[in-house]
PDB file of N, CA and C in Angstrom:
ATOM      1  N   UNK A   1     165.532 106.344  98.194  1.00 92.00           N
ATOM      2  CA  UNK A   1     165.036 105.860  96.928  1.00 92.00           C
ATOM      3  C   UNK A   1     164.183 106.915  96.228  1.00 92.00           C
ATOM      4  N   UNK A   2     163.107 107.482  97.507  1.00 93.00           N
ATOM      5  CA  UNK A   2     162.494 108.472  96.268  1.00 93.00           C
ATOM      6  C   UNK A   2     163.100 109.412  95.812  1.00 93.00           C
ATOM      7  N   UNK A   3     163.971 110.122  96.473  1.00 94.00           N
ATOM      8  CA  UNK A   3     165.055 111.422  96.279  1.00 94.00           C
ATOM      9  C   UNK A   3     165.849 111.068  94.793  1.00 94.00           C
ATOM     10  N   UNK A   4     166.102 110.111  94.843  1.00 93.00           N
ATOM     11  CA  UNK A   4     166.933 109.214  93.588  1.00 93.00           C
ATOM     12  C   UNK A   4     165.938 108.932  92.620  1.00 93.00           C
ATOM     13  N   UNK A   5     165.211 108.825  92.785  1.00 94.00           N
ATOM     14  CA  UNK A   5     164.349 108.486  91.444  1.00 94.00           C
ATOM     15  C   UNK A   5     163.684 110.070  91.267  1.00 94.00           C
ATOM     16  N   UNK A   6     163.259 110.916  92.133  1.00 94.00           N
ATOM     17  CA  UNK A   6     163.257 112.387  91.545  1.00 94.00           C
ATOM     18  C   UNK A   6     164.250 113.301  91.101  1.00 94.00           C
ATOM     19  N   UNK A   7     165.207 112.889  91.197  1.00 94.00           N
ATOM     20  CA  UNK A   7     166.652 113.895  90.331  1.00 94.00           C
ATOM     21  C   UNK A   7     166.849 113.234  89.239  1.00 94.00           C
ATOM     22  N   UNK A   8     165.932 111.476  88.530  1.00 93.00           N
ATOM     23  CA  UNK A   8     165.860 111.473  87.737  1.00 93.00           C
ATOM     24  C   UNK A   8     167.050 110.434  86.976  1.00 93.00           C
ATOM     25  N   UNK A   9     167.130 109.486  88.181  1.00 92.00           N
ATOM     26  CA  UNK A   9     168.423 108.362  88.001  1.00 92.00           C
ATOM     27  C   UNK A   9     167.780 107.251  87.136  1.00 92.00           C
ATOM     28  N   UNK A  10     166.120 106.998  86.958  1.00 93.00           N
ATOM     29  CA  UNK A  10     165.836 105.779  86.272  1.00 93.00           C
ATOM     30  C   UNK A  10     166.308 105.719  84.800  1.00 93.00           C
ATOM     31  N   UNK A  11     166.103 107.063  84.129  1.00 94.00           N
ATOM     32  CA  UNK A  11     166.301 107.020  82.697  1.00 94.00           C
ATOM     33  C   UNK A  11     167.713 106.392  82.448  1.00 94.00           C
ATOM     34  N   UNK A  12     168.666 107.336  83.259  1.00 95.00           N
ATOM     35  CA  UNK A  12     170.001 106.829  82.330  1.00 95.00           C
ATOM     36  C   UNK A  12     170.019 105.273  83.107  1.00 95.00           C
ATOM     37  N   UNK A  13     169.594 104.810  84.261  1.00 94.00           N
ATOM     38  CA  UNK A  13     169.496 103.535  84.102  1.00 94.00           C
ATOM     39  C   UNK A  13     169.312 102.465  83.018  1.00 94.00           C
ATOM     40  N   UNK A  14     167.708 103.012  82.402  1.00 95.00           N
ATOM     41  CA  UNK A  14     167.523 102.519  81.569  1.00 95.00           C
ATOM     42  C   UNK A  14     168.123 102.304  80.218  1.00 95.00           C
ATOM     43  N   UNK A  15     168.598 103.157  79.822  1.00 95.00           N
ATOM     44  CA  UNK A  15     169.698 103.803  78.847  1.00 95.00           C
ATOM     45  C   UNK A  15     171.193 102.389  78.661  1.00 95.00           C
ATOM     46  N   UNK A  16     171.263 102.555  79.771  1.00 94.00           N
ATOM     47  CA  UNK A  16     172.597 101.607  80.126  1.00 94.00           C
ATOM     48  C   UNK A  16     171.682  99.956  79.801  1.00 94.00           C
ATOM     49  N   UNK A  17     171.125  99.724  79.956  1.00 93.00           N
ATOM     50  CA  UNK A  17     169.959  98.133  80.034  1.00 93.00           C
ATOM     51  C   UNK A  17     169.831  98.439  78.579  1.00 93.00           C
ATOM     52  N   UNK A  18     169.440  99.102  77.768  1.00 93.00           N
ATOM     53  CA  UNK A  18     168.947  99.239  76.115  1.00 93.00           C
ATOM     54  C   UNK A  18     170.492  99.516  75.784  1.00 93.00           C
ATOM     55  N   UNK A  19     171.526  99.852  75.845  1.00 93.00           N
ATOM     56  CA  UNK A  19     172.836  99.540  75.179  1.00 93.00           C
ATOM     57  C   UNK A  19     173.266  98.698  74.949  1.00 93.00           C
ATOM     58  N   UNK A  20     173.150  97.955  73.701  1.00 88.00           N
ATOM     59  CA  UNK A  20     173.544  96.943  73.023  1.00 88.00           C
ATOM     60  C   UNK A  20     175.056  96.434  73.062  1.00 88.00           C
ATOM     61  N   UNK A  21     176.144  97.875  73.550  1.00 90.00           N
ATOM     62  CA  UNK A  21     177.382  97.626  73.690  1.00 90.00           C
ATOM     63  C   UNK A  21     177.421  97.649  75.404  1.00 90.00           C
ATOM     64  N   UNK A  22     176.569  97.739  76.248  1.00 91.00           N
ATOM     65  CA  UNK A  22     177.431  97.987  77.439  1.00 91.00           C
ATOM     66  C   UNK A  22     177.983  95.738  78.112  1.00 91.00           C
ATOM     67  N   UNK A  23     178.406  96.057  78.793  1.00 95.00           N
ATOM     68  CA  UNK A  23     178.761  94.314  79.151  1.00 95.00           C
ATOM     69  C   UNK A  23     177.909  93.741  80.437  1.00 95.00           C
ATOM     70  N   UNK A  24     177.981  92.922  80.672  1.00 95.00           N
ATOM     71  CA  UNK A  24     177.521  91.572  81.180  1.00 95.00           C
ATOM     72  C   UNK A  24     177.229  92.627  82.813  1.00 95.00           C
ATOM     73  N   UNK A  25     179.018  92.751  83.317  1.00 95.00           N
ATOM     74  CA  UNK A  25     178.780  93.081  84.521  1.00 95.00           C
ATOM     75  C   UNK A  25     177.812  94.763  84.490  1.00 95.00           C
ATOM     76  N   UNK A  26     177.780  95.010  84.034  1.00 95.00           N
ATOM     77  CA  UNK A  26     177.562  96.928  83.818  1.00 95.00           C
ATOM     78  C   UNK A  26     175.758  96.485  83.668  1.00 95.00           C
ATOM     79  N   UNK A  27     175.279  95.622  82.549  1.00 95.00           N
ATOM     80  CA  UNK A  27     173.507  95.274  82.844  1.00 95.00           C
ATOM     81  C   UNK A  27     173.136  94.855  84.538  1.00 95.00           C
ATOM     82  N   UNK A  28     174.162  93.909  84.884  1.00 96.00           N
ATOM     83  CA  UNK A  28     173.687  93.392  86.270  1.00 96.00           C
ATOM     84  C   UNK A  28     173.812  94.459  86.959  1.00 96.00           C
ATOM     85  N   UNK A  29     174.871  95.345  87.175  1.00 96.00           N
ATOM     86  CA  UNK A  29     174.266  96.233  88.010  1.00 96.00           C
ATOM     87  C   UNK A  29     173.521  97.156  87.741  1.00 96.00           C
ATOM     88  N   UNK A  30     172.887  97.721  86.333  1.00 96.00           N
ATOM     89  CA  UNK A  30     172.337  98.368  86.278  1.00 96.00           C
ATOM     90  C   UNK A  30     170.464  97.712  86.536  1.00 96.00           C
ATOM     91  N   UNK A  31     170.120  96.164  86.342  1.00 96.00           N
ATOM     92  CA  UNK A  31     168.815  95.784  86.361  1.00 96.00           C
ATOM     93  C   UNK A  31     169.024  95.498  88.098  1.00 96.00           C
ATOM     94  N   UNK A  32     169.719  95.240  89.100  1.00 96.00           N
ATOM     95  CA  UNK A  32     169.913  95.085  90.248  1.00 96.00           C
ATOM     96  C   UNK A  32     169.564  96.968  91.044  1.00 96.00           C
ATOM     97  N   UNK A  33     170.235  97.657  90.238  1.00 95.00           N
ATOM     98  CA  UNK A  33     169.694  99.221  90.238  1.00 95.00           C
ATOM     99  C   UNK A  33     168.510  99.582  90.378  1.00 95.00           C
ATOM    100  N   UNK A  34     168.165  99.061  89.029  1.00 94.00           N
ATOM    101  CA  UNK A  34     166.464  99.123  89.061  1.00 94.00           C
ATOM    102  C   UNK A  34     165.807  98.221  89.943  1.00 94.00           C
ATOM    103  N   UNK A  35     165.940  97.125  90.385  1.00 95.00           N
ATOM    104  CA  UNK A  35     165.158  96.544  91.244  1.00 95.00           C
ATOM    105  C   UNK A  35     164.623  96.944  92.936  1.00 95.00           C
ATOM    106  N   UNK A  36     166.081  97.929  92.885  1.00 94.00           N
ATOM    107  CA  UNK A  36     166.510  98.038  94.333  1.00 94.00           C
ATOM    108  C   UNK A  36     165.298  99.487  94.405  1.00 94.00           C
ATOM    109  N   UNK A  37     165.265 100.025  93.039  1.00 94.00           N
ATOM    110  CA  UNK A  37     164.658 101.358  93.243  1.00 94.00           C
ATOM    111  C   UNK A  37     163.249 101.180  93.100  1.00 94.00           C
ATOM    112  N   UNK A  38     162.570  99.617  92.607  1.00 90.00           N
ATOM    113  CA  UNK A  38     161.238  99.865  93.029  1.00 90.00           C
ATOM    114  C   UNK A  38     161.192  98.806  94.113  1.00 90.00           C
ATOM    115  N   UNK A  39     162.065  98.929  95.174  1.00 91.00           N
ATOM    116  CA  UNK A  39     160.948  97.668  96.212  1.00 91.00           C
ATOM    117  C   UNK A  39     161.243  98.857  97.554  1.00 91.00           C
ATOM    118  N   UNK A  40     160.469  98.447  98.445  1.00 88.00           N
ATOM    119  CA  UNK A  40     160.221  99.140  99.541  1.00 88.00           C
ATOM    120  C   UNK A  40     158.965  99.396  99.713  1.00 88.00           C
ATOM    121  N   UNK A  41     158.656  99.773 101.200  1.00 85.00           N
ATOM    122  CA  UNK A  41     157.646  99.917 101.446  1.00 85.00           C
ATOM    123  C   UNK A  41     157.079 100.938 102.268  1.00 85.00           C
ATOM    124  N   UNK A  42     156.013 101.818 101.156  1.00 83.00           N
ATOM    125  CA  UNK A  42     155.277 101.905 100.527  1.00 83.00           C
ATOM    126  C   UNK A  42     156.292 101.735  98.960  1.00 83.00           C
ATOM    127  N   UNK A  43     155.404 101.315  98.499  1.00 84.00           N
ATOM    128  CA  UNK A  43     156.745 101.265  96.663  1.00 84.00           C
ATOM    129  C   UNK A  43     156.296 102.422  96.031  1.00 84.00           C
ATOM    130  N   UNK A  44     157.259 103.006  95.265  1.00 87.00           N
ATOM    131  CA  UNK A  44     158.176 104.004  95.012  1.00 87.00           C
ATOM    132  C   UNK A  44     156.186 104.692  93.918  1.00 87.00           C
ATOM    133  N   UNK A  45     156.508 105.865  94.018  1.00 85.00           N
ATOM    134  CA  UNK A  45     155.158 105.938  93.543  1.00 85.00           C
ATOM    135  C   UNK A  45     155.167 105.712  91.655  1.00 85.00           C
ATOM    136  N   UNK A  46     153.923 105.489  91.141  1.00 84.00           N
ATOM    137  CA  UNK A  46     153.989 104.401  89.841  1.00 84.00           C
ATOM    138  C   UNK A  46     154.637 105.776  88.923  1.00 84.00           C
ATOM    139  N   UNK A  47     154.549 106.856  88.877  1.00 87.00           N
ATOM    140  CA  UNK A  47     154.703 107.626  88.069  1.00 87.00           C
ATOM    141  C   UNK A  47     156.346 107.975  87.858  1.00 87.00           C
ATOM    142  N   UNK A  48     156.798 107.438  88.961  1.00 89.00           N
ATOM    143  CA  UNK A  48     158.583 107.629  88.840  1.00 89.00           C
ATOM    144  C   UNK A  48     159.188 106.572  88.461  1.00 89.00           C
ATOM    145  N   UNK A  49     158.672 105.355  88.335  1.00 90.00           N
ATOM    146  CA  UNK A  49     158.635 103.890  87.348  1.00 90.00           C
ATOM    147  C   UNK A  49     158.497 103.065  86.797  1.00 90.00           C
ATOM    148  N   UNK A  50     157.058 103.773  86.682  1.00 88.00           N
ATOM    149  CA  UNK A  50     156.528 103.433  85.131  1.00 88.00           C
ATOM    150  C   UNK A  50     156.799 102.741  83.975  1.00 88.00           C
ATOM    151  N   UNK A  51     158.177 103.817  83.432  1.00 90.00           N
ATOM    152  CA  UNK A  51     158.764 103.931  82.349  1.00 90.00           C
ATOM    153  C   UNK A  51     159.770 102.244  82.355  1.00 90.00           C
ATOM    154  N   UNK A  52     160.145 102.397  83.520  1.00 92.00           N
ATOM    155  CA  UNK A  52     161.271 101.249  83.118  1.00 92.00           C
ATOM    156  C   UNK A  52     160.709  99.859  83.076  1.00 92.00           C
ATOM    157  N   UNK A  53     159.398  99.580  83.262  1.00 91.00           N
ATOM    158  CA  UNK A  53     158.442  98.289  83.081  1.00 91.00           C
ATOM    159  C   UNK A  53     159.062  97.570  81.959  1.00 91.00           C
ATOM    160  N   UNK A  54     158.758  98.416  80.287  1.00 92.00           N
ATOM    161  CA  UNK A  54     159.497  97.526  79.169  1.00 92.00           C
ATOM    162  C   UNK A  54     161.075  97.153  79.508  1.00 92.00           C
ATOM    163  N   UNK A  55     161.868  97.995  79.923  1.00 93.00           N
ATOM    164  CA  UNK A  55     163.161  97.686  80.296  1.00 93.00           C
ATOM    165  C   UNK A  55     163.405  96.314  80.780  1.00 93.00           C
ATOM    166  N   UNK A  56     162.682  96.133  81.957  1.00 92.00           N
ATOM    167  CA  UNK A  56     162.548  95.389  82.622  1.00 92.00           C
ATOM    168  C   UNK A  56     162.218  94.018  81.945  1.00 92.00           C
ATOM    169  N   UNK A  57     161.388  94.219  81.875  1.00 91.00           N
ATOM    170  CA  UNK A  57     160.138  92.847  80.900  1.00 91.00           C
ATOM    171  C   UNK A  57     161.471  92.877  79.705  1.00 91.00           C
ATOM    172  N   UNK A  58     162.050  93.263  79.405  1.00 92.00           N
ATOM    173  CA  UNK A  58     163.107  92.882  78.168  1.00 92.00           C
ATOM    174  C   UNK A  58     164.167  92.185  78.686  1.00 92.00           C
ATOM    175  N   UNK A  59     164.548  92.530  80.109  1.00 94.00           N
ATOM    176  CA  UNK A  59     165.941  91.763  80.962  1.00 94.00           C
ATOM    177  C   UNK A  59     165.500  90.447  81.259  1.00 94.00           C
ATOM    178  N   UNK A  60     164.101  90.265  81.214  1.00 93.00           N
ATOM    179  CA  UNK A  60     164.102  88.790  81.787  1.00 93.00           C
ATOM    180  C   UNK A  60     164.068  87.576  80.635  1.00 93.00           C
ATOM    181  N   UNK A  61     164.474  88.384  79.049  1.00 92.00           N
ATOM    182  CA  UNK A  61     164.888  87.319  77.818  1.00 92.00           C
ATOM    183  C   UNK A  61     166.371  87.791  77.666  1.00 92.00           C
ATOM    184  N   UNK A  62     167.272  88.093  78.757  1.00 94.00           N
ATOM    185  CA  UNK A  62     168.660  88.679  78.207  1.00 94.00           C
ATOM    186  C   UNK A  62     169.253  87.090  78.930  1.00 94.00           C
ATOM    187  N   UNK A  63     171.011  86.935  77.870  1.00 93.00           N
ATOM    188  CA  UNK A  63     171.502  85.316  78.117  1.00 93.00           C
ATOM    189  C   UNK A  63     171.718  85.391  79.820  1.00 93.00           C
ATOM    190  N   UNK A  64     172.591  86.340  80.448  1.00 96.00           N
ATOM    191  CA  UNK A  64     172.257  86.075  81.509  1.00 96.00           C
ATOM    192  C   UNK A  64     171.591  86.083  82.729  1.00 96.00           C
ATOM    193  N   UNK A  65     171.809  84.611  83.529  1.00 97.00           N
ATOM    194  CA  UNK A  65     171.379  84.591  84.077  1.00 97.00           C
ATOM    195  C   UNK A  65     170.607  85.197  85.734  1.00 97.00           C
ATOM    196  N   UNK A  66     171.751  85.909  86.075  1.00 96.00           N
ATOM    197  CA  UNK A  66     171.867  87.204  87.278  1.00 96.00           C
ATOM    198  C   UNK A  66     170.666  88.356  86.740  1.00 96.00           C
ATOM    199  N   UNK A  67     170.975  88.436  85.072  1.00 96.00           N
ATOM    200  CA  UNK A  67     170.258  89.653  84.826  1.00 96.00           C
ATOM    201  C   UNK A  67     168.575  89.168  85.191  1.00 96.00           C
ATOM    202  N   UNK A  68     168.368  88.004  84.217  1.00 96.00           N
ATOM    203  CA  UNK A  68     167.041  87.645  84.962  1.00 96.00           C
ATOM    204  C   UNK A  68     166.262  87.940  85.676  1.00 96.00           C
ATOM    205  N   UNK A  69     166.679  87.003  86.712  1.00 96.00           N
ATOM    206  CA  UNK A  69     166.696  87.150  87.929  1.00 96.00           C
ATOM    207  C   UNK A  69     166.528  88.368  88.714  1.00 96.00           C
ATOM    208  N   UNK A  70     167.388  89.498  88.930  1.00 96.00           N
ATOM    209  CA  UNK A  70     166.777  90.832  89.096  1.00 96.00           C
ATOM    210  C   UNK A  70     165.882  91.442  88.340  1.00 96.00           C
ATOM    211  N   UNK A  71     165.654  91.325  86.923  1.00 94.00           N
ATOM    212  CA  UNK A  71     164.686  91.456  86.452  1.00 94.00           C
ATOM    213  C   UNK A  71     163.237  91.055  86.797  1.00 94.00           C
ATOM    214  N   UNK A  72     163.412  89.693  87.069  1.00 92.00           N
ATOM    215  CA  UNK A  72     162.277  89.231  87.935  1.00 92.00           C
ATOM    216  C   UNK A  72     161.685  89.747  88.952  1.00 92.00           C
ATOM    217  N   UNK A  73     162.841  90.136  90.050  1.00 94.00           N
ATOM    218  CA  UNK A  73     162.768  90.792  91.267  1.00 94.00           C
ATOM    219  C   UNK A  73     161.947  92.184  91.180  1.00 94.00           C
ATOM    220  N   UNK A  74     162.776  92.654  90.144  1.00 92.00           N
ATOM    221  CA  UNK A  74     162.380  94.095  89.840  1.00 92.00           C
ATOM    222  C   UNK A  74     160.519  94.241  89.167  1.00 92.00           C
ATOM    223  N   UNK A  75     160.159  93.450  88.391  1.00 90.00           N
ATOM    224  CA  UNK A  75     158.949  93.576  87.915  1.00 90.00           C
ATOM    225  C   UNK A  75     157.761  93.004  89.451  1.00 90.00           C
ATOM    226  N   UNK A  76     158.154  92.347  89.706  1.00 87.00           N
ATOM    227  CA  UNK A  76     157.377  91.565  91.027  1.00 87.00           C
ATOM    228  C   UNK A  76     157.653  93.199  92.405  1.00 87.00           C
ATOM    229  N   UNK A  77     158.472  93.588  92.106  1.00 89.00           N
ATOM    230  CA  UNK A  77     158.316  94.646  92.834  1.00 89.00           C
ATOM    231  C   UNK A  77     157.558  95.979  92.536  1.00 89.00           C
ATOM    232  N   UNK A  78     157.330  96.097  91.138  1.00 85.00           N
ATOM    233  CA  UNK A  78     156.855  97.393  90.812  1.00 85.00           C
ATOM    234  C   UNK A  78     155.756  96.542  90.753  1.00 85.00           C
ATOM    235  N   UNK A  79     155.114  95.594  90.603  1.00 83.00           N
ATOM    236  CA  UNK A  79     153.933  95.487  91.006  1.00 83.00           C
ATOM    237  C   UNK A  79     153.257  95.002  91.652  1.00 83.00           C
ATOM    238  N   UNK A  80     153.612  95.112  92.655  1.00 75.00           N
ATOM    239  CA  UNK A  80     153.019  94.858  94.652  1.00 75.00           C
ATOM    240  C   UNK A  80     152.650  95.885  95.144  1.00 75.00           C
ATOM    241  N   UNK A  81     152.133  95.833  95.781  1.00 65.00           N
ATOM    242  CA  UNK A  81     151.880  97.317  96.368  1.00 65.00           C
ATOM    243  C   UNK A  81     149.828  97.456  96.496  1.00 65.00           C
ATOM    244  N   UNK A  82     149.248  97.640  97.734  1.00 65.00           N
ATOM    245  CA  UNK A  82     148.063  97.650  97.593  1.00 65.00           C
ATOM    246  C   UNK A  82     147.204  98.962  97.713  1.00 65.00           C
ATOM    247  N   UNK A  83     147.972 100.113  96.632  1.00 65.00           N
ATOM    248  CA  UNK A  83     147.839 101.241  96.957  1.00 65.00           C
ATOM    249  C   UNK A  83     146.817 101.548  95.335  1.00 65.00           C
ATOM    250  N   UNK A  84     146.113 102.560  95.727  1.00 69.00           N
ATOM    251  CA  UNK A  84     144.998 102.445  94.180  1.00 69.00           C
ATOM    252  C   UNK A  84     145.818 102.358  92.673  1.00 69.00           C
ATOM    253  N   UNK A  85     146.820 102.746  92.956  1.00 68.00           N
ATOM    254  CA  UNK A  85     147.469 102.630  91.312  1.00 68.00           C
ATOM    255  C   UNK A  85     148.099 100.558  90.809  1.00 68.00           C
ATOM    256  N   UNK A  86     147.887 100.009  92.234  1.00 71.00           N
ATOM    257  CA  UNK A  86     147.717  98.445  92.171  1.00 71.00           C
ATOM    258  C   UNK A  86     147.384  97.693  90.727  1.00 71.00           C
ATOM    259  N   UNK A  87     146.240  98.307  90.304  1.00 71.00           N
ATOM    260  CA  UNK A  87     145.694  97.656  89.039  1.00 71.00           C
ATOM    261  C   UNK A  87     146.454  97.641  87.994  1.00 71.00           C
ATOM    262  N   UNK A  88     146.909  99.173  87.394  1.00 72.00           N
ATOM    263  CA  UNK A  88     147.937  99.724  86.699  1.00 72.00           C
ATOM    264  C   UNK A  88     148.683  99.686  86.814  1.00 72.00           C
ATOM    265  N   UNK A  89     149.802  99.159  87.683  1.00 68.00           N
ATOM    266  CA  UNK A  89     150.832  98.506  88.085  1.00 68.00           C
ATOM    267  C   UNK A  89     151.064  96.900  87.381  1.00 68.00           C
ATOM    268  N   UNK A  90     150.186  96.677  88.176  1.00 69.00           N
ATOM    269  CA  UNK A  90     150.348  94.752  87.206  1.00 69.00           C
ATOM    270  C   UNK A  90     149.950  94.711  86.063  1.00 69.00           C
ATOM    271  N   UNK A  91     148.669  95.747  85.088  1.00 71.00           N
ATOM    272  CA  UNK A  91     148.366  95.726  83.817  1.00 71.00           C
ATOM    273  C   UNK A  91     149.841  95.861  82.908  1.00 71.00           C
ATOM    274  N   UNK A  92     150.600  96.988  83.400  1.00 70.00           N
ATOM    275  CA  UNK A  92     151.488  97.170  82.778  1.00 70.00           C
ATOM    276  C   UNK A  92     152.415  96.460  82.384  1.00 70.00           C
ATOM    277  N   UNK A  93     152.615  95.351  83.557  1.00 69.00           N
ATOM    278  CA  UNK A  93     153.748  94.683  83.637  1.00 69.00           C
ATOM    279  C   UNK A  93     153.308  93.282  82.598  1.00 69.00           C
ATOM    280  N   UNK A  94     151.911  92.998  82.404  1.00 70.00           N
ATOM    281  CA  UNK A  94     151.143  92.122  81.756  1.00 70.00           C
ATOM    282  C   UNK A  94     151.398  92.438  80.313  1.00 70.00           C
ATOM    283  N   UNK A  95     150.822  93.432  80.699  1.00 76.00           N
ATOM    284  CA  UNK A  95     151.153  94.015  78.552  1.00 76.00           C
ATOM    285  C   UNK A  95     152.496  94.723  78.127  1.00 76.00           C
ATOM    286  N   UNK A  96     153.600  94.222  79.304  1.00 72.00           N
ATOM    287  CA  UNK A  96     155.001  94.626  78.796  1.00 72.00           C
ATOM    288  C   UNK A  96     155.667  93.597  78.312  1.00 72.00           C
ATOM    289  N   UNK A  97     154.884  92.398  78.943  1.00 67.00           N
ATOM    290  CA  UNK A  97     154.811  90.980  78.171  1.00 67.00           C
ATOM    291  C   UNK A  97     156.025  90.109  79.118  1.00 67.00           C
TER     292      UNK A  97
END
């Protein structure tokens, strides 16, 4: 996971989740992508996923339902973790709305 998120796989993740044309199945795996890349333990450090917080916080008002759902997964994962960046972790995810 960290090797993958340092060559820099979150962006075009994200990319694919903000495409207004991509389809149904192509979001689920791409917010299931992202979920998978912040859980673990120790979680993935805040500065390599950061960025995809709004992404995220945007999948959990998309129609479906799968997407949700990993969306859910995925925000509850980037912000767990009882490591000092903890605070800033859940602020973010608070004011990503």
């Amino acid at each position: 996971r960290d090797r993958v998120l340092a060559l820099g796989l979150l962006r075009p993740v994200c990319a694919r989740l903000e495409d207004a044309t991509s389809s149904v199945s192509m979001c689920r795996t791409a917010i299931w992508t992202l979920s998978n890349l912040c859980r673990g333990s120790p979680p993935p450090a805040w500065e390599s996923v950061q960025e995809a917080v709004p992404v995220m916080a945007k999948m959990i008002f998309a129609k479906d339902e799968e997407v949700q759902v990993d969306a859910c997964w995925a925000l509850s994962y980037v912000s767990g973790g009882d490591d000092e960046d903890s605070d800033a972790r859940i602020q973010a995810v608070v004011e990503a709305g």
